[in-house]
Short mmCIF file of C-alpha atoms in Angstrom, two decimals:
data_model
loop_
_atom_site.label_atom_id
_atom_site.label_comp_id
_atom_site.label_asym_id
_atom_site.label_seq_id
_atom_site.Cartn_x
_atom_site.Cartn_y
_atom_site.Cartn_z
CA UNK P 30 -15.95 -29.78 -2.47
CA UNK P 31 -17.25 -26.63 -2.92
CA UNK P 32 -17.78 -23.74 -0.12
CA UNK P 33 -20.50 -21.01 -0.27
CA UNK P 34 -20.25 -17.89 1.47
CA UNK P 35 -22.03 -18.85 4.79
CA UNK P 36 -19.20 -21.07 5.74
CA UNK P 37 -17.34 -17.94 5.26
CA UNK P 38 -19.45 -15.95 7.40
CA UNK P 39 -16.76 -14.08 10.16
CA UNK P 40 -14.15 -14.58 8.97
CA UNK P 41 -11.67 -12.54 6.18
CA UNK P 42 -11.60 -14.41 2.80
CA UNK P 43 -8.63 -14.83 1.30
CA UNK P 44 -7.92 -15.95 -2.27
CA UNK P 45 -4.84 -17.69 -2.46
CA UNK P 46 -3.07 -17.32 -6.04
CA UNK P 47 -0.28 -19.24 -6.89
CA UNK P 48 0.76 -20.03 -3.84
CA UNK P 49 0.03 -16.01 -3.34
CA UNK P 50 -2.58 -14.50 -0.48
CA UNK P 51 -4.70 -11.34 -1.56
CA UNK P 52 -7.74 -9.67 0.60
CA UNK P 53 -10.25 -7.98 -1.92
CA UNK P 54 -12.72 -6.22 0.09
CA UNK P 55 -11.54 -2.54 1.91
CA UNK P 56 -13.22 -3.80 5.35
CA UNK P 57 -11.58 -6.72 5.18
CA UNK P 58 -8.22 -4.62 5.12
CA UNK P 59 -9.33 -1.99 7.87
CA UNK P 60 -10.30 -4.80 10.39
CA UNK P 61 -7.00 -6.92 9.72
CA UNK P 62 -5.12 -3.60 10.35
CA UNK P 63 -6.89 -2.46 13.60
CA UNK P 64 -8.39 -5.70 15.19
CA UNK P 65 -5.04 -7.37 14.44
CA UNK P 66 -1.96 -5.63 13.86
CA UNK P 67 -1.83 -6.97 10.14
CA UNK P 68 -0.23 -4.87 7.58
CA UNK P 69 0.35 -6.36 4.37
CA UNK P 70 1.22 -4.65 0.87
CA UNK P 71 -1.06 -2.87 -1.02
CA UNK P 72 -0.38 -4.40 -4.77
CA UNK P 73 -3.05 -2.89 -6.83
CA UNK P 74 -2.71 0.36 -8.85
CA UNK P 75 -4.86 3.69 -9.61
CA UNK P 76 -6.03 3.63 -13.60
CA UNK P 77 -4.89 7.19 -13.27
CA UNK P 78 -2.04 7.19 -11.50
CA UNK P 79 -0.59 3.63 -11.48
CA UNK P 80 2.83 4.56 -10.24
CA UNK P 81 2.26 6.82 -7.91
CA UNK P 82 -0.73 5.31 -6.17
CA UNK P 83 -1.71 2.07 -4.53
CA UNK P 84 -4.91 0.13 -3.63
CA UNK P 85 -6.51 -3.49 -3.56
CA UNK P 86 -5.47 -5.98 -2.97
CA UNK P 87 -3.78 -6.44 -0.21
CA UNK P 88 -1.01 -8.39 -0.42
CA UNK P 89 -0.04 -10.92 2.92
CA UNK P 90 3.16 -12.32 3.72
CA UNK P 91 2.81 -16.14 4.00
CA UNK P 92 3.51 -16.09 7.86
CA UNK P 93 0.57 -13.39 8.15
CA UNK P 94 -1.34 -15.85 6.53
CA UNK P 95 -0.43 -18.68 8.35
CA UNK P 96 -0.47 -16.72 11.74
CA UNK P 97 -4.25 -15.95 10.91
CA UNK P 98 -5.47 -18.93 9.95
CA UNK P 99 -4.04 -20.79 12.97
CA UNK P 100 -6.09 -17.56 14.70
CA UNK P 101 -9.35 -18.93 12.88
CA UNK P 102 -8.93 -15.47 11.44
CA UNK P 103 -9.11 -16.27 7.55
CA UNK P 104 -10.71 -18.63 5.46
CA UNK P 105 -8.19 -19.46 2.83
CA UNK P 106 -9.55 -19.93 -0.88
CA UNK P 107 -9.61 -20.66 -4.52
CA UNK P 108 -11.91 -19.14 -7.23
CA UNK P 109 -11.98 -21.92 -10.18
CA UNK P 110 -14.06 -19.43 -12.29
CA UNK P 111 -11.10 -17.31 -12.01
CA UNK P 112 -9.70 -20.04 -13.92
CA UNK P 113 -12.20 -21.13 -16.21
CA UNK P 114 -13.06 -19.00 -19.40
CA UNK P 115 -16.51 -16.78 -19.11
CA UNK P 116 -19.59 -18.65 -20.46
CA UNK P 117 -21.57 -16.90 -23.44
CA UNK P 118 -24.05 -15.70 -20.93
CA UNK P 119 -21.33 -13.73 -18.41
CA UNK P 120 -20.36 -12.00 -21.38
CA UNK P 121 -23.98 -10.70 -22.51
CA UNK P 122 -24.46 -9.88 -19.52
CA UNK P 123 -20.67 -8.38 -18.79
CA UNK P 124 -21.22 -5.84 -22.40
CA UNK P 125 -24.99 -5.35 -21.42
CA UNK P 126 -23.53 -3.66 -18.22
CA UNK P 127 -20.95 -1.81 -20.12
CA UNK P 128 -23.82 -0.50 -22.91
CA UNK P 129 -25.63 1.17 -19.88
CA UNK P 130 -22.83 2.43 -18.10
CA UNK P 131 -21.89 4.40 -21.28
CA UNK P 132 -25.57 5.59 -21.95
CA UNK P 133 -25.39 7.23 -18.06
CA UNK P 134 -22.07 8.66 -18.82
CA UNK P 135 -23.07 10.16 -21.89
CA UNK P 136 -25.93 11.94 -19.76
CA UNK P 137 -23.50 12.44 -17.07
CA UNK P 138 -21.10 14.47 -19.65
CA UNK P 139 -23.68 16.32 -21.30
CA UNK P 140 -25.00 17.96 -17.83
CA UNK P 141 -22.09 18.55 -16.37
CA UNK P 142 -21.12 20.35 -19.67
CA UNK P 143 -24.56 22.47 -19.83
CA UNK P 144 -23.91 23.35 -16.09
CA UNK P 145 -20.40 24.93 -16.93
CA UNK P 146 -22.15 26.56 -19.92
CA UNK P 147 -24.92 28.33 -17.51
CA UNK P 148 -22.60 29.16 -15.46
CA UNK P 149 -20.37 31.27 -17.45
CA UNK P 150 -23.63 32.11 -19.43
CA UNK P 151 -22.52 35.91 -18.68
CA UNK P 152 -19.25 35.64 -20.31
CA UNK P 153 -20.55 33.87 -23.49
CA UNK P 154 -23.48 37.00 -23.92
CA UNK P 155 -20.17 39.52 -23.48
CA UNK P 156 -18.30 37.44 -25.92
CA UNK P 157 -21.07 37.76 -28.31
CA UNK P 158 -21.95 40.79 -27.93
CA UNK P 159 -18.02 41.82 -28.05
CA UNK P 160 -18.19 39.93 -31.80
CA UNK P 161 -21.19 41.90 -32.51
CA UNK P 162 -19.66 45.11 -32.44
CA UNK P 163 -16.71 44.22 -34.11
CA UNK P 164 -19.29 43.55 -36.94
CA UNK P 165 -21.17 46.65 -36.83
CA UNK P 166 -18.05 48.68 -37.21
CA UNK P 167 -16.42 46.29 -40.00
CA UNK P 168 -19.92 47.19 -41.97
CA UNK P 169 -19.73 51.12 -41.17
CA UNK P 170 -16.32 51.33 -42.68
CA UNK P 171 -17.08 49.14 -45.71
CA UNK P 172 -20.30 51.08 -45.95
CA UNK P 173 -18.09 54.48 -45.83
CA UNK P 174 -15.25 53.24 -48.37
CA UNK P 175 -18.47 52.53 -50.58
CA UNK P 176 -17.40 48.62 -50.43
CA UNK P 177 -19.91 47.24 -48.95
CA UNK P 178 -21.53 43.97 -50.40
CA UNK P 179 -24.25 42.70 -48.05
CA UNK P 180 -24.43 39.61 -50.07
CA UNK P 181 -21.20 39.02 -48.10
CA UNK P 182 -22.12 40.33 -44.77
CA UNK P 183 -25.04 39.28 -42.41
CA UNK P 184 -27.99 41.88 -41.65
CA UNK P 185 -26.64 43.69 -37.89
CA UNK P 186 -28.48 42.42 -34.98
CA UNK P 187 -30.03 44.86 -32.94
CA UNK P 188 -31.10 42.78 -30.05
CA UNK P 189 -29.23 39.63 -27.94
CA UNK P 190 -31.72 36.68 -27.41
CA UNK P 191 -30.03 35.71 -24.14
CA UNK P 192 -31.51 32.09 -24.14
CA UNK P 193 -31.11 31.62 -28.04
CA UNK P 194 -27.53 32.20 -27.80
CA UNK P 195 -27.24 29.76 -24.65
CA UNK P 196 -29.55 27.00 -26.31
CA UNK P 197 -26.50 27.38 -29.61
CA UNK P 198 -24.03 26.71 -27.04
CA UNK P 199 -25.66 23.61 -25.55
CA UNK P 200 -26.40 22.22 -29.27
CA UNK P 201 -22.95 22.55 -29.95
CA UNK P 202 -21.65 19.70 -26.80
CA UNK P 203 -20.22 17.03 -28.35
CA UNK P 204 -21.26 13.23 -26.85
CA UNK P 205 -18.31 11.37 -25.90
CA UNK P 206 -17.31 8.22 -27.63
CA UNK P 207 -16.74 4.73 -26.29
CA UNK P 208 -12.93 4.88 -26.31
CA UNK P 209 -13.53 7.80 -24.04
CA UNK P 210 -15.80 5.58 -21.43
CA UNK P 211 -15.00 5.25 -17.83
CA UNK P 212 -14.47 0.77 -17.13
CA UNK P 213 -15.48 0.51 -13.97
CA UNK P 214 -13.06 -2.17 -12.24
CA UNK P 215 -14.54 -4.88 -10.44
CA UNK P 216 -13.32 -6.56 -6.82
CA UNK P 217 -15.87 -9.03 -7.16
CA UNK P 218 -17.55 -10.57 -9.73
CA UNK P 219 -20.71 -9.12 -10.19
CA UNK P 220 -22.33 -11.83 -12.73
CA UNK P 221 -20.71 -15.10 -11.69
CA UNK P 222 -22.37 -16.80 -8.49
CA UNK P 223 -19.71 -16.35 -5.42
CA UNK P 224 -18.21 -20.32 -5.12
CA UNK P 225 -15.41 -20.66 -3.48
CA UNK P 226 -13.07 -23.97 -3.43
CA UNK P 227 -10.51 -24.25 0.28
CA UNK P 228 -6.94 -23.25 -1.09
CA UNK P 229 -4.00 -25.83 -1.03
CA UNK P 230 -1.99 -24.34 1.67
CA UNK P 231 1.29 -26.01 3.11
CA UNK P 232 3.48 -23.34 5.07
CA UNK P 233 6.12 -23.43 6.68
CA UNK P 234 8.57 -25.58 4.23
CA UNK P 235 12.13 -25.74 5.75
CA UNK P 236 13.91 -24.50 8.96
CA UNK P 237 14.17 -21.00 7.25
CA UNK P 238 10.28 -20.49 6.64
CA UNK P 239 9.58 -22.40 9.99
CA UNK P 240 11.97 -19.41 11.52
CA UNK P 241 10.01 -16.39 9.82
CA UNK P 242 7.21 -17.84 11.03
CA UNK P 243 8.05 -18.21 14.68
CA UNK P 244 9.98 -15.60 14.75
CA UNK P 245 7.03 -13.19 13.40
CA UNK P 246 4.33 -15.00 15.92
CA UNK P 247 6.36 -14.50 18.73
CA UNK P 248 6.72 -10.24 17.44
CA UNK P 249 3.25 -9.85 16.92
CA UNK P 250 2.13 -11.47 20.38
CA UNK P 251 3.88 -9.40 21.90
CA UNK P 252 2.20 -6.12 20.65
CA UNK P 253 4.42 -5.21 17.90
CA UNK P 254 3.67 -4.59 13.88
CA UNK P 255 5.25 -6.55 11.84
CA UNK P 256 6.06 -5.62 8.09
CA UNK P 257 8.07 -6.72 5.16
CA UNK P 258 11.94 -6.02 5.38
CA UNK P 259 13.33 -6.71 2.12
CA UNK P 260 14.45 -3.16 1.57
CA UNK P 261 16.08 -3.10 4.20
CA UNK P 262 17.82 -6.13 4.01
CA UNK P 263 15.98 -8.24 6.06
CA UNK P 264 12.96 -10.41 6.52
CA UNK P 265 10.84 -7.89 8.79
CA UNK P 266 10.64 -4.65 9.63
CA UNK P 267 9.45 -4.01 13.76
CA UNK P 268 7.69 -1.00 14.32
CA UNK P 269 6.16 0.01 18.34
CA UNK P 270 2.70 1.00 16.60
CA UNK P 271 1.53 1.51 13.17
CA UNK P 272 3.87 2.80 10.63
CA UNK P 273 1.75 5.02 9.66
CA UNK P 274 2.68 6.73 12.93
CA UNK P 275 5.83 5.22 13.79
CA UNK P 276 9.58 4.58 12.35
CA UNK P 277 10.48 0.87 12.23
CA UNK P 278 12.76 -0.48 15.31
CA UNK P 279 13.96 -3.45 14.39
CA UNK P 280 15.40 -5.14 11.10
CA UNK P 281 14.77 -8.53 11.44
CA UNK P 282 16.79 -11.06 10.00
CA UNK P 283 15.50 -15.27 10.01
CA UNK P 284 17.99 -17.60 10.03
CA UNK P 285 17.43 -21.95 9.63
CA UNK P 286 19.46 -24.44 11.55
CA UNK P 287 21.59 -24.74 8.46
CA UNK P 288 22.31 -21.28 7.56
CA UNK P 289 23.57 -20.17 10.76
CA UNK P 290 26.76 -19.89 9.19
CA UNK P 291 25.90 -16.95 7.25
CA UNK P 292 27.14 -14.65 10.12
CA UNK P 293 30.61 -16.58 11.18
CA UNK P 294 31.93 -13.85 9.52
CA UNK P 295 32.97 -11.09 11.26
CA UNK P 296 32.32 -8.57 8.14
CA UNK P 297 28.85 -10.14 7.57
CA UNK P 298 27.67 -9.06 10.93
CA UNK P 299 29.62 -5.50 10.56
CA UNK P 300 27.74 -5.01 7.29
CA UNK P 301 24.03 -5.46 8.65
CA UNK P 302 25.28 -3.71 11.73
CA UNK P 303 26.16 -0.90 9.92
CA UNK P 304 22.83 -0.80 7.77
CA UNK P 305 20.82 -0.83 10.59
CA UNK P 306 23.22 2.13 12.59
CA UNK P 307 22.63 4.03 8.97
CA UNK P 308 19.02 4.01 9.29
CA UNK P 309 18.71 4.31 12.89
CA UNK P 310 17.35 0.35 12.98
CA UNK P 311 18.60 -2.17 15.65
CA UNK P 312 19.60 -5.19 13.63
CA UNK P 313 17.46 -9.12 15.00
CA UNK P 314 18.96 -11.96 14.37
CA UNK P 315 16.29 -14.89 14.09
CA UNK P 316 17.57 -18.34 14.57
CA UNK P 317 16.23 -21.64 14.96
CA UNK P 318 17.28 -23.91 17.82
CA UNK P 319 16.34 -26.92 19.26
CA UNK P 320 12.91 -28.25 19.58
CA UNK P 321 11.53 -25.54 17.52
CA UNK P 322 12.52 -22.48 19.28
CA UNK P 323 13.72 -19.40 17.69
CA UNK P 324 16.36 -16.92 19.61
CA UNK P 325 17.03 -13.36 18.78
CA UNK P 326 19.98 -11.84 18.77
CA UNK P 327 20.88 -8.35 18.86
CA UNK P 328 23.49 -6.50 16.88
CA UNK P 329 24.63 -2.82 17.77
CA UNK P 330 27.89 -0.80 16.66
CA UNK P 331 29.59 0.13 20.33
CA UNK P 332 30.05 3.10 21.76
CA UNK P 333 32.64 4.71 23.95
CA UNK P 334 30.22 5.89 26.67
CA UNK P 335 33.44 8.04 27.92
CA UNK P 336 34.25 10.18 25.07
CA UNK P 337 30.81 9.68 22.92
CA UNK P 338 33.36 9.08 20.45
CA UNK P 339 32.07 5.74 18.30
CA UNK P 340 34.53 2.78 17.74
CA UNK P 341 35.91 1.03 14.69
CA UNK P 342 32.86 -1.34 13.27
CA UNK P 343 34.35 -4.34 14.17
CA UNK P 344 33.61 -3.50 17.77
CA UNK P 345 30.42 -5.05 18.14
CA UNK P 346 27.41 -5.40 20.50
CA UNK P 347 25.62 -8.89 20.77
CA UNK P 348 22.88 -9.80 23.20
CA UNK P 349 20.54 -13.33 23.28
CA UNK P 350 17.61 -11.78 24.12
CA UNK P 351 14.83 -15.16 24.47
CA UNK P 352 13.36 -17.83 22.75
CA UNK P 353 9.89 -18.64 21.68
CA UNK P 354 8.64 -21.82 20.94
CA UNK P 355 5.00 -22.65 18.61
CA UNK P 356 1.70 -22.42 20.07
CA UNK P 357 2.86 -19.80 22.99
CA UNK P 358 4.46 -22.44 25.02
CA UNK P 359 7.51 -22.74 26.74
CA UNK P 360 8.42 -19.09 26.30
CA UNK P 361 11.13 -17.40 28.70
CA UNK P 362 11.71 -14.30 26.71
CA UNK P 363 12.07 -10.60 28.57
CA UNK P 364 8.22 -9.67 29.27
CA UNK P 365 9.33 -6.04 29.14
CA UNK P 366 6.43 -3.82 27.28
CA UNK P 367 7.72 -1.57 24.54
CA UNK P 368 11.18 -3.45 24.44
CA UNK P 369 10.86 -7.16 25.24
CA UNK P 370 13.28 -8.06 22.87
CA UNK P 371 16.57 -6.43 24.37
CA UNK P 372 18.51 -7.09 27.62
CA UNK P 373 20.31 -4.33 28.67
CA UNK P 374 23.19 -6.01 30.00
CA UNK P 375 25.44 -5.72 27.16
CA UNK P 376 29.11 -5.50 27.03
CA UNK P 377 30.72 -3.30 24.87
CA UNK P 378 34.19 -3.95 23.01
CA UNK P 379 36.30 -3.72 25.83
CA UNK P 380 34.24 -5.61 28.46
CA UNK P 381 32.57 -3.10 30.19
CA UNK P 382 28.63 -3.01 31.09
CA UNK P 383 26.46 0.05 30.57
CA UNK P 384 22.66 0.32 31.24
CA UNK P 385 19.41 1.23 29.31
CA UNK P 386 19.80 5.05 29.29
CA UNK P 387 23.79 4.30 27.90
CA UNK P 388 22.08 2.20 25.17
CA UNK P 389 19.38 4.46 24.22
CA UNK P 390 22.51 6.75 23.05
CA UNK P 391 23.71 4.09 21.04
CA UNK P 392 20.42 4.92 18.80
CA UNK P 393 20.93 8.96 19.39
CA UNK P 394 24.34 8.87 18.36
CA UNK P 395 23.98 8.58 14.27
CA UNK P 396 26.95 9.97 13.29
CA UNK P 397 27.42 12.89 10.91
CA UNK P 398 26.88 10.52 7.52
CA UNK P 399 22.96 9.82 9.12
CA UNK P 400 20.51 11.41 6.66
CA UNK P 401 16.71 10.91 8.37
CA UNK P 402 15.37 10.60 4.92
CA UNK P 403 17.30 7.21 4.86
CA UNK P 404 14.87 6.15 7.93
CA UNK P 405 11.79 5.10 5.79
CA UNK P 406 8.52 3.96 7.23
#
């Protein structure tokens, strides 16, 4: 059945495409951002500038948009007119709109170039007046070589109608043509009524997705952003506040029942270890346990806390730092503030404990091969 825009009413609309979530409207994006810690990935592109600008719409991961709609945050839907092709009347009414749109421009071009004109109305009298003289003395020196034809040459003017010469200027603007017309591009439809149809939406599908999902709930209630980590490697990137202010922390990586395997390898781990160490990132493992839970694991490359002097890769740093379970229950993760995630009693490579401050150095210490434009937002 069909939804109108009053059941709507609160909530963020978003159209789900091909099993894809977008938000259209700029508000909408604002209030997911500030009210609730919802980034997202701008998809859209300037008409100008398409590769090096980005706009609407936003982009949402599927466990942002599963997250808010278990929130009552979102109200997840389809357009069929989206679908279905434009009836003859959208389209009269569709180049109607364009017709009058070009008419303005053309008015809108034509004043803006008569405003230029006046106002370099000075140097268009000099220029004249410059041409003018050229003139007069062309016809004295024909007229004094006894060459002069004045069937070929105009009379001299003695005078400069100021306003004549700017009127000639004005006459002379060109309209601009259709191909030159601004499109204006819609984010709604401004001719088709506003129905929307509730989206088919199933998520999560398998122990993997059912990890990302947990794994990003249990994240984002405890204060942190949450963005995409594919770049990176991973499945999120953790940052302490917005990234427009702040570096991520964390690479996160989710991990089902079945592919905990992945890391039995001792060069698997060493190779997201040392991604993470490269761009100053502490490396999450995600994985799903019993009864739903998901436990997070850290990885860190070890360091001699004697000598500051780093050791091999192999050495490695490993902490279970909680588990979180659906629906905020049965959680005994660290409560701690800005890191909740990380128990700092760790053991390096050759059994010996060393506190916060020793493991804050383990970030400090980069090595000389760290280049901070690695560390990306």
């Amino acid at each position: 059945s069909a939804v109108d825009n009053q059941n709507c009413q609160g909530k963020i609309v978003v159209q789900i495409i091909d099993g894809f979530g977008y938000v259209w409207k700029v508000n909408d994006v604002i209030r997911l951002r500030r009210e609730y810690r919802i980034i997202g990935m701008l998809v859209g592109s300037a008409a100008r500038h398409p590769r090096e600008q980005t706009g609407l719409p936003l982009l949402l991961m599927p466990a942002e948009i599963q997250l808010l709609k278990e929130e009552g945050v979102v109200s997840l839907v389809e357009k069929p007119a989206l679908i279905n092709p434009p009836s003859e009347e959208v389209k009269e009414q569709a180049q109607e709109y364009r017709d009058q749109s070009f008419q303005q421009q053309v008015h809108i071009f034509k004043k803006e170039k008569e405003k230029n004109i006046l106002s370099f109305a000075e140097r268009i009298i000099a220029g004249k007046r410059k041409k003018m003289e050229k003139k007069a003395e062309k016809r004295k020196k024909l007229k004094e070589s006894g060459q002069l034809d004045t069937s070929d040459l105009e009379p001299p003017i003695e005078e400069i109608d100021r306003d004549a010469i700017i009127q000639e200027e004005i006459n002379k603007i060109q309209p601009i043509t259709p191909e030159h017309q601004v499109l204006q591009i819609f984010t709604q439809d401004p001719w088709r009524s506003e129905i929307h149809q509730p989206a088919r939406w199933q998520y999560p599908d398998g122990d993997e997705n059912k990890c990302r999902l947990l794994a990003f709930r249990s994240l984002w209630e405890k204060g942190y952003y949450v963005g995409e980590g594919s770049k990176f490697g991973g499945d999120y990137l953790v940052y302490l506040g917005d990234p427009v202010s702040y570096h991520a922390k964390y690479i996160v990586i989710c991990l089902g029942r079945r592919d905990s395997n992945k890391f039995s390898r001792p060069q698997d781990i060493v190779a997201k270890s040392r991604l993470g160490n490269q761009v100053r990132k502490a490396v999450l493992i995600a994985e799903l346990v019993e009864n739903d839970r998901v436990k997070f694991t850290k990885y860190l490359r070890a360091v001699n806390n004697n000598s500051n002097r780093r050791f091999p890769s192999n050495y490695l740093n490993s902490s279970t730092t909680g588990s979180y379970q659906r629906g905020g229950q049965n959680r005994d993760s660290n409560p701690q503030s800005m890191n909740p995630d990380v128990e700092h009693h760790e053991h390096d490579a050759e059994g010996q404990s060393y506190s916060q401050n020793d493991d804050k150095e383990v970030y400090d210490d980069c090595g000389d091969d760290y280049d901070p434009y690695d560390d990306e937002m």
